[in-house]
Amino acid sequence: MAETRWLDEHEMRAWSGFLAASALVNRRLDQQLKDDSGLSHPQYEVLVRLSAAPGGELRMTELANGLINSKSGLTYQVTQLEKAGLVRRRSCPSDVRGVFAVLTEAGRARLEEAAPGHVAMVREALIDVLTPAQLEALADGLGEVSRRLREHGG
Amino acid sequence: MAETRWLDEHEMRAWSGFLAASALVNRRLDQQLKDDSGLSHPQYEVLVRLSAAPGGELRMTELANGLINSKSGLTYQVTQLEKAGLVRRRSCPSDVRGVFAVLTEAGRARLEEAAPGHVAMVREALIDVLTPAQLEALADGLGEVSRRLREHGG
DNA sequence: GGCTGACGGTTCGAATTTGAACAACCCTGC
DNA sequence: GCAGGGTTGTTCAAATTCGAACCGTCAGCC
C-alpha cells in the first residue's frame, strides 16, 4: 500500500464541515418534521418520492434505490406509513413478487401540509446560509460525489 | 405565515446533492471502518477526538458537544469502547459528578492502525472528487452552516 | 447550616436500522 | 419442460439511537 496522503488544513476543514453539517442538518430536519407533522425524515422522503412518481406509486426496489436506507429499512417504513394510512401496498399484476407502494389521498394531503415547514427549515438551515457560488459548487461537487458512490456501490 | 418560497432548480440540485452525499458518504465510511478495523464511525470519531485532546482525555460533556449523537448515545459508545479496552473511564477529582474518557494505549494503537484506510476512503469518496474551488466552497459554506446550527440548537 | 436551581452522566423503554437468511418467483438456455 | 442463477420483498435477531426520567452533586444565596 502507498504512503498515506493525510489531509492538509484545507481538506480537513472541508471534511469536518461536511461531517458536522451533515449530522446537524439531518438532526434538525428530523426534529422539525416530527414536531411539526409527526413524520420522520425517512418517511417524508418516501412520501416525496411517491408524490413525484407518475400515478403516485413506485416499486419497492425503485423506492429503495438511491434512498437513505436499506431494503429492510424501507419495508419497515412503508409498513409504518401504511398503518398511518398515508400509503398502501398494491401487488404488481405482471410480477407476483413485485409490490407497489401507492400514495393515498391522506398521504398526499399530509405531505402538502408538511412541505412548507420543511422547505422553510431547509432554507434556514442550509440553502439561505450559502452564497450563490457556494450553492453551485455544492450542487456540482456533491452531485458528482453521490453519482460515483451510487455507481460504485449499488 | 408568509408565502412559501419553494426551492428553484439550482437550490433543489444543491439540496438533493447534499442529502444524497451525506447519506452515501456516511454509509460508505461506516462500512469501510467496520470491515477494516471493527470500529463504527461514531466510535472512530470518539477515538479521534480523544487522541487530539491534551492527555488523551476529555470530559463526557465535551465529548458529546459538537459530536454526532446525544448524551445517552455517547454513554453507550464509550461503554462499548471500554469493553473493547480502547478507552477507560476516570472520575474527575475536582467534581465527583464528572467523568473523563481516557484513551488507552490499545486505543491509540487501534486508531493509528485504522487511520490510513479511513483517510484513503475519505479521499476516494469525497475530497479527491472535488475541485479545489469546490473544496473551498464546501469548507466555507458548510463550516458556516454547522456553526449556526451549533449556536442556535445547543 | 440549609434551600433552590442547574448540571453531569447514567438508566430505561421504545423506536429504528442493518445484514443475513429466507421463500417465492422470473427468465434464459437447453 | 425444466434446471440454474439472479430478483423481489419480507422476516428475524442484534445493534444502535433517541428522549425522558432519574440520582447525586455543585454553586449561589439567604
Short mmCIF file of C-alpha atoms in Angstrom, two decimals, chain B residues 45-60 62-63 78 81 85-90 99-109 111-112:
data_model
loop_
_atom_site.label_atom_id
_atom_site.label_comp_id
_atom_site.label_asym_id
_atom_site.label_seq_id
_atom_site.Cartn_x
_atom_site.Cartn_y
_atom_site.Cartn_z
CA GLU B 45 -14.89 9.78 15.96
CA VAL B 46 -14.63 9.38 19.70
CA LEU B 47 -11.12 7.97 19.43
CA VAL B 48 -10.05 10.79 17.12
CA ARG B 49 -11.28 13.47 19.49
CA LEU B 50 -9.63 11.84 22.45
CA SER B 51 -6.34 11.43 20.66
CA ALA B 52 -6.38 15.11 19.73
CA ALA B 53 -7.09 16.22 23.28
CA PRO B 54 -4.27 17.01 25.72
CA GLY B 55 -3.55 13.93 27.81
CA GLY B 56 -5.79 11.89 25.54
CA GLU B 57 -8.75 12.53 27.80
CA LEU B 58 -11.94 14.58 27.73
CA ARG B 59 -14.98 15.11 29.88
CA MET B 60 -18.06 13.29 28.67
CA GLU B 62 -17.08 17.99 26.00
CA LEU B 63 -17.06 14.81 24.02
CA VAL B 78 -17.97 4.89 25.46
CA LEU B 81 -15.16 1.21 23.67
CA GLY B 85 -10.29 -1.88 26.09
CA LEU B 86 -9.76 1.14 23.84
CA VAL B 87 -10.93 3.71 26.36
CA ARG B 88 -11.31 3.78 30.09
CA ARG B 89 -13.30 5.97 32.43
CA ARG B 90 -11.67 8.08 35.12
CA VAL B 99 -16.20 11.59 34.22
CA PHE B 100 -13.21 11.63 31.93
CA ALA B 101 -12.94 9.30 28.99
CA VAL B 102 -9.29 8.37 28.60
CA LEU B 103 -7.68 6.88 25.51
CA THR B 104 -5.72 3.74 26.39
CA GLU B 105 -2.54 2.58 24.70
CA ALA B 106 -4.55 -0.05 22.89
CA GLY B 107 -6.97 2.64 21.80
CA ARG B 108 -4.24 4.81 20.38
CA ALA B 109 -2.73 1.84 18.60
CA LEU B 111 -6.67 4.36 15.92
CA GLU B 112 -3.26 4.56 14.23
#
